[in-house]
CSV table of C-alpha atoms in Angstrom, one decimal:
chain,number,residue,atom,x,y,z
A,1,MET,CA,111.3,74.7,58.8
A,2,THR,CA,111.5,75.5,62.6
A,3,ASN,CA,109.0,78.4,63.8
A,4,PRO,CA,111.3,81.0,65.8
A,5,ASP,CA,108.5,82.2,67.6
A,6,PHE,CA,108.0,78.6,69.2
A,7,SER,CA,110.3,75.9,70.7
A,8,GLU,CA,110.2,72.2,70.2
A,9,ILE,CA,109.0,71.9,73.8
A,10,SER,CA,105.2,71.4,74.7
A,11,PHE,CA,103.5,72.2,78.1
A,12,ASP,CA,102.6,68.3,78.3
A,13,SER,CA,106.1,67.5,78.4
A,14,LEU,CA,106.4,69.8,81.6
A,15,ASN,CA,104.7,67.6,84.3
A,16,LEU,CA,102.1,70.7,85.3
A,17,ALA,CA,99.3,69.8,87.3
A,18,GLU,CA,96.4,68.5,85.4
A,19,ALA,CA,94.2,71.6,86.1
A,20,LEU,CA,97.1,74.0,84.4
A,21,ILE,CA,96.9,71.8,81.5
A,22,GLN,CA,93.2,72.2,81.0
A,23,GLY,CA,93.8,76.2,81.3
A,24,ILE,CA,96.4,76.1,79.0
A,25,GLN,CA,94.4,74.0,76.5
A,26,LYS,CA,91.6,76.3,76.9
A,27,ALA,CA,94.0,79.2,76.0
A,28,GLY,CA,94.8,77.3,73.0
A,29,PHE,CA,98.7,76.9,73.7
A,30,ALA,CA,100.4,73.9,73.2
A,31,ILE,CA,104.0,74.7,72.4
A,32,CYS,CA,106.0,76.9,74.6
A,33,THR,CA,107.9,79.9,73.3
A,34,PRO,CA,111.7,80.2,73.8
A,35,ILE,CA,111.3,82.0,76.9
A,36,GLN,CA,108.6,79.6,78.1
A,37,ALA,CA,111.0,76.6,77.1
A,38,LEU,CA,114.1,77.9,78.7
A,39,ALA,CA,112.3,79.6,82.0
A,40,LEU,CA,109.9,77.0,83.2
A,41,PRO,CA,111.9,73.9,83.5
A,42,LEU,CA,114.3,76.0,85.8
A,43,LEU,CA,111.4,77.3,87.7
A,44,LEU,CA,109.5,73.9,88.2
A,45,ALA,CA,112.8,72.5,89.7
A,46,GLY,CA,113.0,75.2,92.1
A,47,GLU,CA,115.5,77.7,90.6
A,48,ASP,CA,115.1,81.4,90.6
A,49,VAL,CA,115.2,83.3,87.3
A,50,ALA,CA,115.9,86.9,85.8
A,51,GLY,CA,114.4,86.7,82.4
A,52,GLN,CA,114.6,89.1,79.4
A,53,ALA,CA,112.7,88.6,76.1
A,54,GLN,CA,110.9,90.7,73.6
A,55,THR,CA,107.6,92.1,74.4
A,56,GLY,CA,104.7,89.9,73.8
A,57,THR,CA,106.6,86.4,73.8
A,58,GLY,CA,105.0,84.8,76.9
A,59,LYS,CA,107.1,86.1,79.8
A,60,THR,CA,103.7,86.4,81.7
A,61,ALA,CA,102.4,82.9,81.0
A,62,SER,CA,105.7,81.7,82.4
A,63,PHE,CA,105.6,83.3,85.9
A,64,LEU,CA,101.8,82.6,86.2
A,65,LEU,CA,102.4,78.9,85.2
A,66,ALA,CA,105.3,78.6,87.5
A,67,THR,CA,103.8,80.3,90.5
A,68,MET,CA,100.6,78.0,90.4
A,69,GLN,CA,102.6,74.9,90.0
A,70,CYS,CA,104.6,75.9,92.9
A,71,LEU,CA,101.5,76.6,94.9
A,72,LEU,CA,99.6,73.4,93.7
A,73,ARG,CA,102.4,71.2,94.8
A,74,GLU,CA,103.1,72.9,98.2
A,75,PRO,CA,100.9,72.6,101.2
A,76,SER,CA,99.2,75.7,102.3
A,77,ALA,CA,101.4,77.6,104.6
A,78,GLY,CA,99.1,80.6,104.9
A,79,ALA,CA,96.4,81.5,107.5
A,80,GLY,CA,93.5,83.9,106.8
A,81,GLN,CA,94.2,86.7,104.4
A,82,GLN,CA,97.9,86.0,104.0
A,83,PRO,CA,98.8,85.0,100.5
A,84,ARG,CA,101.3,82.7,99.2
A,85,GLY,CA,102.2,84.3,96.0
A,86,LEU,CA,103.0,88.0,95.2
A,87,ILE,CA,103.4,89.5,91.9
A,88,VAL,CA,104.4,92.9,91.7
A,89,ALA,CA,103.9,95.4,88.7
A,90,PRO,CA,104.8,98.7,87.8
A,91,THR,CA,101.3,100.1,86.5
A,92,ARG,CA,97.7,99.5,87.0
A,93,GLU,CA,97.4,98.5,83.7
A,94,LEU,CA,99.8,95.9,83.7
A,95,ALA,CA,98.4,94.4,87.3
A,96,LEU,CA,95.0,94.4,85.7
A,97,GLN,CA,96.4,92.3,82.5
A,98,VAL,CA,98.2,89.9,84.9
A,99,SER,CA,95.1,89.4,86.8
A,100,LYS,CA,93.0,88.6,84.0
A,101,ASP,CA,95.8,86.3,82.7
A,102,ALA,CA,95.7,84.6,86.1
A,103,GLN,CA,92.3,84.0,86.2
A,104,PHE,CA,91.8,82.4,82.8
A,105,LEU,CA,95.0,80.1,83.3
A,106,GLY,CA,94.0,79.4,86.7
A,107,GLN,CA,90.3,78.7,85.7
A,108,TYR,CA,90.3,75.0,86.8
A,109,THR,CA,92.2,75.2,90.0
A,110,ASN,CA,91.0,76.4,93.4
A,111,LEU,CA,93.7,79.2,93.6
A,112,LYS,CA,92.2,82.5,94.3
A,113,CYS,CA,93.9,85.7,92.7
A,114,VAL,CA,93.5,89.1,93.8
A,115,ALA,CA,94.6,92.3,92.2
A,116,VAL,CA,95.3,95.7,94.1
A,117,HIS,CA,96.1,98.8,92.5
A,118,GLY,CA,95.2,102.7,93.0
A,119,GLY,CA,92.5,104.4,91.0
A,120,ALA,CA,89.9,101.6,92.1
A,121,ASN,CA,87.5,101.3,95.1
A,122,TYR,CA,89.7,101.2,98.2
A,123,ARG,CA,87.2,99.4,100.4
A,124,LYS,CA,86.1,96.8,97.5
A,125,GLN,CA,89.7,95.8,97.4
A,126,ARG,CA,90.2,95.6,101.2
A,127,HIS,CA,87.1,93.6,101.4
A,128,LEU,CA,88.4,90.8,99.0
A,129,LEU,CA,91.6,90.7,100.6
A,130,GLU,CA,90.2,90.2,103.9
A,131,GLN,CA,88.2,87.2,102.5
A,132,GLY,CA,91.8,85.6,101.6
A,133,CYS,CA,93.9,84.9,98.6
A,134,ASP,CA,96.6,82.6,97.2
A,135,ILE,CA,97.9,85.0,95.0
A,136,LEU,CA,98.2,88.6,95.2
A,137,ILE,CA,98.9,90.9,92.3
A,138,GLY,CA,99.5,94.3,92.9
A,139,THR,CA,101.3,97.9,92.4
A,140,PRO,CA,103.8,98.9,94.9
A,141,GLY,CA,102.1,101.8,96.6
A,142,ARG,CA,98.6,100.0,97.1
A,143,LEU,CA,100.5,96.7,98.6
A,144,ILE,CA,102.7,98.9,100.9
A,145,ASP,CA,99.2,100.6,102.1
A,146,TYR,CA,97.3,97.4,102.5
A,147,TYR,CA,100.3,96.0,104.5
A,148,GLN,CA,101.1,98.8,106.9
A,149,GLN,CA,97.6,98.6,107.7
A,150,ARG,CA,97.9,94.9,108.5
A,151,ILE,CA,95.2,93.8,106.0
A,152,ILE,CA,97.8,91.7,104.5
A,153,GLY,CA,100.9,89.9,105.5
A,154,PHE,CA,104.2,88.8,103.6
A,155,LYS,CA,105.6,86.2,106.0
A,156,LYS,CA,103.8,83.3,104.2
A,157,ILE,CA,105.0,84.1,100.7
A,158,GLN,CA,106.4,81.1,98.7
A,159,VAL,CA,106.6,82.8,95.3
A,160,VAL,CA,107.8,86.5,94.5
A,161,VAL,CA,107.5,88.0,91.0
A,162,LEU,CA,108.9,91.3,89.6
A,163,ASP,CA,107.2,92.0,86.6
A,164,GLU,CA,108.9,94.9,84.4
A,165,ALA,CA,111.6,95.5,86.8
A,166,ASP,CA,113.2,98.2,84.5
A,167,ARG,CA,109.7,100.3,84.8
A,168,MET,CA,110.0,100.0,88.3
A,169,PHE,CA,113.2,102.0,88.3
A,170,ASP,CA,111.7,104.4,85.5
A,171,LEU,CA,108.7,105.4,87.5
A,172,GLY,CA,110.6,105.8,90.8
A,173,PHE,CA,109.4,102.6,92.8
A,174,ILE,CA,112.6,101.2,93.7
A,175,ARG,CA,112.4,102.3,97.2
A,176,ASP,CA,108.8,100.6,97.6
A,177,ILE,CA,110.3,97.7,95.8
A,178,ARG,CA,113.1,97.2,98.5
A,179,TYR,CA,110.5,97.9,101.2
A,180,ILE,CA,108.5,94.7,100.2
A,181,LEU,CA,111.7,92.4,99.7
A,182,ARG,CA,113.0,93.1,102.9
A,183,ARG,CA,109.7,91.8,104.6
A,184,LEU,CA,109.3,88.7,102.5
A,185,PRO,CA,111.0,85.2,103.8
A,186,PRO,CA,114.8,85.0,102.9
A,187,PRO,CA,115.5,84.2,99.2
A,188,ASP,CA,116.6,80.4,99.8
A,189,LYS,CA,112.7,80.2,101.5
A,190,ARG,CA,111.0,81.2,98.3
A,191,LEU,CA,110.8,80.9,94.5
A,192,GLY,CA,112.0,84.3,92.8
A,193,MET,CA,111.3,85.4,89.4
A,194,LEU,CA,112.3,88.9,87.4
A,195,PHE,CA,110.9,89.3,84.3
A,196,SER,CA,111.3,92.3,81.9
A,197,ALA,CA,111.7,93.3,78.2
A,198,THR,CA,115.0,95.0,79.2
A,199,LEU,CA,117.5,93.9,81.9
A,200,SER,CA,120.0,96.8,82.9
A,201,LEU,CA,123.0,96.8,85.1
A,202,ARG,CA,120.7,98.4,87.9
A,203,VAL,CA,118.0,95.6,87.5
A,204,MET,CA,120.4,93.0,87.4
A,205,GLU,CA,122.1,94.4,90.9
A,206,LEU,CA,118.2,94.4,92.3
A,207,ALA,CA,118.0,90.6,91.3
A,208,TYR,CA,121.2,89.2,92.8
A,209,GLU,CA,120.7,91.4,96.0
A,210,TYR,CA,117.1,89.9,96.6
A,211,MET,CA,117.2,86.4,94.8
A,212,ASN,CA,118.7,83.2,95.3
A,213,ASN,CA,121.4,82.9,92.7
A,214,PRO,CA,119.3,83.7,89.8
A,215,GLN,CA,119.7,81.9,86.4
A,216,LEU,CA,120.1,84.8,84.0
A,217,LEU,CA,117.7,84.0,80.7
A,218,ARG,CA,118.0,86.4,77.5
A,219,ILE,CA,116.2,85.3,74.3
A,220,GLU,CA,117.8,87.2,71.1
A,221,PRO,CA,119.2,89.9,72.9
A,222,GLN,CA,120.6,91.6,70.0
A,223,LYS,CA,117.1,91.8,68.3
A,224,VAL,CA,115.0,94.3,70.3
A,225,THR,CA,112.1,94.3,68.0
A,226,VAL,CA,110.0,91.5,66.7
A,227,ASP,CA,110.8,90.3,63.0
A,228,LYS,CA,107.4,90.5,62.2
A,229,ILE,CA,106.6,94.1,62.6
A,230,THR,CA,107.0,96.1,59.6
A,231,GLU,CA,108.3,99.6,60.4
A,232,ARG,CA,108.4,102.5,58.4
A,233,VAL,CA,109.0,106.2,59.2
A,234,TYR,CA,107.7,109.5,57.7
A,235,PHE,CA,109.1,113.0,58.0
A,236,PRO,CA,106.3,115.4,58.0
A,237,ALA,CA,106.4,119.1,58.9
A,238,ASN,CA,104.5,119.7,62.0
A,239,GLU,CA,101.3,121.1,60.2
A,240,GLU,CA,101.3,117.8,57.8
A,241,LYS,CA,101.0,115.5,60.7
A,242,ILE,CA,97.3,115.4,60.9
A,243,SER,CA,96.5,115.1,57.1
A,244,LEU,CA,99.3,112.4,56.6
A,245,LEU,CA,97.7,110.3,59.8
A,246,LEU,CA,93.9,110.9,58.1
A,247,ALA,CA,95.4,109.9,54.9
A,248,LEU,CA,97.1,106.6,56.3
A,249,PHE,CA,93.9,105.8,57.7
A,250,LYS,CA,91.9,106.1,54.9
A,251,ARG,CA,94.6,104.0,52.6
A,252,LEU,CA,95.8,101.5,55.0
A,253,VAL,CA,92.1,101.0,56.7
A,254,PRO,CA,93.6,99.2,60.1
A,255,ARG,CA,91.0,97.0,61.6
A,256,HIS,CA,92.8,97.4,65.3
A,257,ALA,CA,95.0,100.4,65.8
A,258,ILE,CA,96.7,102.3,68.4
A,259,VAL,CA,98.0,105.9,68.0
A,260,PHE,CA,100.4,107.0,70.5
A,261,THR,CA,101.2,110.6,71.3
A,262,ASN,CA,103.4,112.0,73.9
A,263,THR,CA,101.3,114.4,75.7
A,264,LYS,CA,97.6,114.5,76.7
A,265,HIS,CA,97.0,117.5,74.8
A,266,VAL,CA,98.0,116.3,71.5
A,267,ALA,CA,96.0,112.9,72.3
A,268,GLU,CA,92.9,114.9,72.7
A,269,LYS,CA,93.6,116.9,69.3
A,270,VAL,CA,94.1,113.6,67.4
A,271,TRP,CA,91.1,111.9,68.9
A,272,GLY,CA,89.1,115.2,67.7
A,273,TYR,CA,90.3,114.7,64.1
A,274,LEU,CA,89.8,111.1,63.9
A,275,GLU,CA,86.2,111.3,65.5
A,276,GLY,CA,85.4,114.4,63.1
A,277,ASN,CA,86.1,112.1,60.0
A,278,GLY,CA,84.5,109.1,61.0
A,279,PHE,CA,86.8,106.9,62.7
A,280,LYS,CA,85.4,105.8,65.7
A,281,ALA,CA,88.2,106.2,68.5
A,282,ALA,CA,88.7,106.0,72.2
A,283,LEU,CA,91.0,108.5,74.1
A,284,LEU,CA,93.2,107.4,76.8
A,285,SER,CA,95.8,109.2,79.2
A,286,SER,CA,96.6,109.1,82.5
A,287,ASP,CA,94.0,111.5,84.0
A,288,VAL,CA,91.1,109.2,82.9
A,289,PRO,CA,89.4,107.6,85.9
A,290,GLN,CA,90.2,104.0,86.4
A,291,GLY,CA,86.6,102.9,86.2
A,292,LYS,CA,86.2,104.6,82.8
A,293,ARG,CA,89.7,103.3,81.9
A,294,GLN,CA,88.6,99.8,81.9
A,295,ARG,CA,85.4,100.3,80.1
A,296,LEU,CA,87.3,101.9,77.2
A,297,LEU,CA,90.0,99.1,77.2
A,298,ALA,CA,87.4,96.5,77.3
A,299,ALA,CA,85.6,98.4,74.6
A,300,PHE,CA,88.8,98.5,72.5
A,301,GLN,CA,89.4,94.9,73.0
A,302,ASP,CA,86.3,93.8,72.0
A,303,ARG,CA,86.5,96.4,68.7
A,304,ILE,CA,83.6,98.5,69.7
A,305,TYR,CA,86.4,101.3,69.4
A,306,PRO,CA,88.7,100.0,66.5
A,307,ILE,CA,91.0,102.8,67.3
A,308,LEU,CA,92.8,103.8,70.7
A,309,VAL,CA,94.4,107.1,70.9
A,310,ALA,CA,96.8,107.0,74.1
A,311,THR,CA,99.8,108.4,75.9
A,312,ASP,CA,102.4,106.0,77.0
A,313,VAL,CA,100.0,104.8,79.8
A,314,ALA,CA,99.0,101.9,77.1
A,315,ALA,CA,102.7,101.2,76.1
A,316,ARG,CA,103.0,98.6,78.4
A,317,GLY,CA,100.7,95.8,79.9
A,318,LEU,CA,98.4,95.8,77.1
A,319,HIS,CA,97.9,92.6,75.7
A,320,ILE,CA,95.6,92.6,72.8
A,321,SER,CA,96.7,90.0,70.4
A,322,THR,CA,94.4,91.5,67.3
A,323,VAL,CA,96.1,94.9,67.3
A,324,THR,CA,97.0,95.3,63.3
A,325,HIS,CA,98.7,98.8,63.4
A,326,VAL,CA,100.5,101.2,65.8
A,327,PHE,CA,100.9,104.7,64.8
A,328,ASN,CA,103.7,106.9,66.6
A,329,TYR,CA,102.1,110.2,66.1
A,330,ASP,CA,104.8,111.6,67.9
A,331,LEU,CA,108.2,110.0,67.8
A,332,PRO,CA,109.0,108.7,71.8
A,333,GLN,CA,112.0,110.5,73.0
A,334,ASP,CA,113.0,107.4,75.0
A,335,PRO,CA,114.3,104.3,72.7
A,336,GLU,CA,112.7,101.9,74.9
A,337,ASP,CA,109.2,103.4,74.9
A,338,TYR,CA,109.5,103.0,71.1
A,339,VAL,CA,110.2,99.2,71.5
A,340,HIS,CA,107.3,98.9,73.8
A,341,ARG,CA,104.7,101.0,71.7
A,342,ILE,CA,105.5,99.0,68.5
A,343,GLY,CA,105.3,96.0,71.0
A,344,ARG,CA,101.4,96.4,70.9
A,345,THR,CA,101.2,94.5,67.8
A,346,ALA,CA,102.4,91.6,66.1
A,347,ARG,CA,101.7,89.7,69.4
A,348,ALA,CA,102.2,85.8,69.9
A,349,GLY,CA,103.5,85.3,66.4
A,350,ALA,CA,101.3,87.5,64.3
A,351,SER,CA,102.5,90.1,61.8
A,352,GLY,CA,102.0,94.0,62.4
A,353,LEU,CA,102.9,97.5,60.9
A,354,ALA,CA,104.3,100.2,63.0
A,355,VAL,CA,104.2,103.7,61.5
A,356,SER,CA,105.8,106.8,63.0
A,357,PHE,CA,106.2,110.4,62.3
A,358,ALA,CA,109.7,111.9,62.7
A,359,CYS,CA,108.3,115.5,62.7
A,360,GLU,CA,110.2,119.0,63.5
A,361,ASP,CA,109.7,118.4,67.1
A,362,TYR,CA,111.0,114.8,67.7
A,363,ALA,CA,113.2,113.8,64.9
A,364,PHE,CA,116.0,114.3,66.8
A,365,SER,CA,115.0,111.1,68.8
A,366,LEU,CA,115.2,108.6,65.3
A,367,PRO,CA,119.0,108.3,65.7
A,368,ASP,CA,118.9,107.2,69.4
A,369,ILE,CA,115.9,104.7,68.5
A,370,GLU,CA,117.8,103.3,65.4
A,371,GLU,CA,120.9,102.6,67.6
A,372,TYR,CA,119.0,101.0,70.1
A,373,ILE,CA,116.9,98.8,68.2
A,374,GLY,CA,120.4,97.9,65.9
A,375,HIS,CA,118.5,98.7,62.7
A,376,LYS,CA,117.3,101.4,60.2
A,377,VAL,CA,113.6,102.3,59.9
A,378,VAL,CA,112.6,102.2,56.5
A,379,PRO,CA,111.8,105.9,55.4
A,380,PHE,CA,109.2,106.9,53.5
A,381,SER,CA,108.0,110.1,51.6
A,382,VAL,CA,105.1,112.5,52.6
A,383,GLU,CA,104.6,113.0,49.1
A,384,GLU,CA,104.1,109.5,48.3
A,385,GLU,CA,101.1,109.6,50.1
A,386,GLU,CA,97.7,111.3,48.7
A,387,LEU,CA,96.7,113.5,51.2
A,388,LEU,CA,93.3,114.4,52.1
A,389,VAL,CA,92.1,117.7,50.6
A,390,PRO,CA,90.9,120.4,53.2
A,391,GLU,CA,87.5,120.1,52.6
A,392,GLN,CA,87.4,116.4,53.9
A,393,ARG,CA,89.4,117.2,57.2
A,394,VAL,CA,86.9,118.1,60.1
A,395,PHE,CA,88.1,118.9,63.5
A,396,VAL,CA,85.8,118.2,66.4
A,397,SER,CA,85.6,121.4,68.6
A,398,HIS,CA,87.1,121.6,72.2
A,399,LYS,CA,83.7,122.2,73.8
A,400,ASP,CA,82.2,119.0,71.9
A,401,LYS,CA,85.1,117.0,73.4
A,402,LYS,CA,84.6,118.1,76.9
A,403,LYS,CA,80.9,117.6,76.6
A,404,SER,CA,81.9,113.6,75.4
A,405,HIS,CA,84.2,113.3,78.1
A,406,ARG,CA,81.9,114.1,81.1
A,407,ARG,CA,80.6,110.7,81.4
A,408,ALA,CA,82.0,107.5,79.7
A,409,PRO,CA,79.3,105.9,77.3
A,410,HIS,CA,78.5,102.2,78.0
A,411,PRO,CA,80.3,100.3,75.2
A,412,ARG,CA,77.1,99.1,73.7
A,413,GLN,CA,75.4,102.4,73.7
A,414,LYS,CA,75.8,104.1,70.2
A,415,LYS,CA,77.8,107.3,70.5
A,416,LYS,CA,76.0,110.5,69.9
A,417,SER,CA,77.0,112.2,66.5
A,418,PHE,CA,78.9,115.6,67.0
A,419,GLN,CA,76.8,118.2,65.6
A,420,LYS,CA,79.3,121.3,65.9
A,421,LYS,CA,82.2,120.6,63.8
A,422,GLU,CA,84.8,122.9,62.1
A,423,THR,CA,86.8,122.6,59.0
A,424,TYR,CA,90.5,122.1,58.9
A,425,SER,CA,92.3,124.3,56.7
A,426,GLY,CA,95.6,122.9,55.2
A,427,GLY,CA,97.6,122.7,58.8
A,428,LYS,CA,96.6,126.6,59.5
A,429,ASN,CA,95.6,127.7,63.1
A,430,HIS,CA,92.0,127.0,63.8
A,431,THR,CA,89.8,128.4,66.6
């Protein structure tokens, strides 16, 4: 039986450079995923591609391998600090993930990759750029900043990639993207790629305006979520959500899990309850400094923290293949955010469980989500779960939480136990 997660095309048959084949083998890849099987032959033949595929199906490897192959094949036309490959990502998390994958796949090549983004040391990034690079990976604002200071140039670009182009629109970066694209060589003088989990009309208009007759590729567009994600939804009252979450953690014992909330305030509350009940967790929101954010993500990836409580800052660009469970403590209001959240599990052919809480505040989002994904999410009754008795539920006080966030502990250091704890009394107000 054919595995739908992979095609019949091997990487060895694509006539890639030997250095890239070594990197692919080091990563444990042998057979292309469907999006790689469709995109790579076209890209290696010099055709532009606009590709849509489900999250976690290999889009990043597609554009990285095509970029590196092009740069290895073509003689260097750059000088000094000017890059030859440009990859634009909407968020710092995605830029860092792409950079990490590029370093791994290209470890046997002589190509130098540099990532630039906000929230990191400005002078350090500038110094790296002044030393020169072949592939530049960055967020729009930081790229324009260095360009306007003439630290980098775009005239020698041979390959350009727009990753998660739909997110560029959502975050209001489209003017910045157009600013960058207008300063690149003409579309027929470079290889262009656009990859995204969703391709809207406005994204396709951007592609046809700034790319050279791109080939449109869609992988099972009628199926938005991955088959191997088991989805379920509960309908708790607002005051039942914490006890339901704790009960599910007690029963399911997730090895590696992400809990998504819609706001920073709720994320802090959920993190406090998990920590207070013995579940070791990291907390990630948009205002966490970049240095601490990277340490927390590294610790989560290494399972020093088996649980990550996060806002949608972690919904895209986070590729951790071992995530087994995703919990939507707050059901997202945007159907696309639901797809990206649950896509953090069941990566690269694995299976996973996605649990959502359709509470009093967010249950109205469920019909739109089900219409978008094309199927009903299996409902589960709150009464079917054996909820924890009040004496078992403990809340870490706000004062203790603030103390724990003043300095991010080194992942290898033991976290100090919280001394001040308060009992949570069945959903009633607490102080």
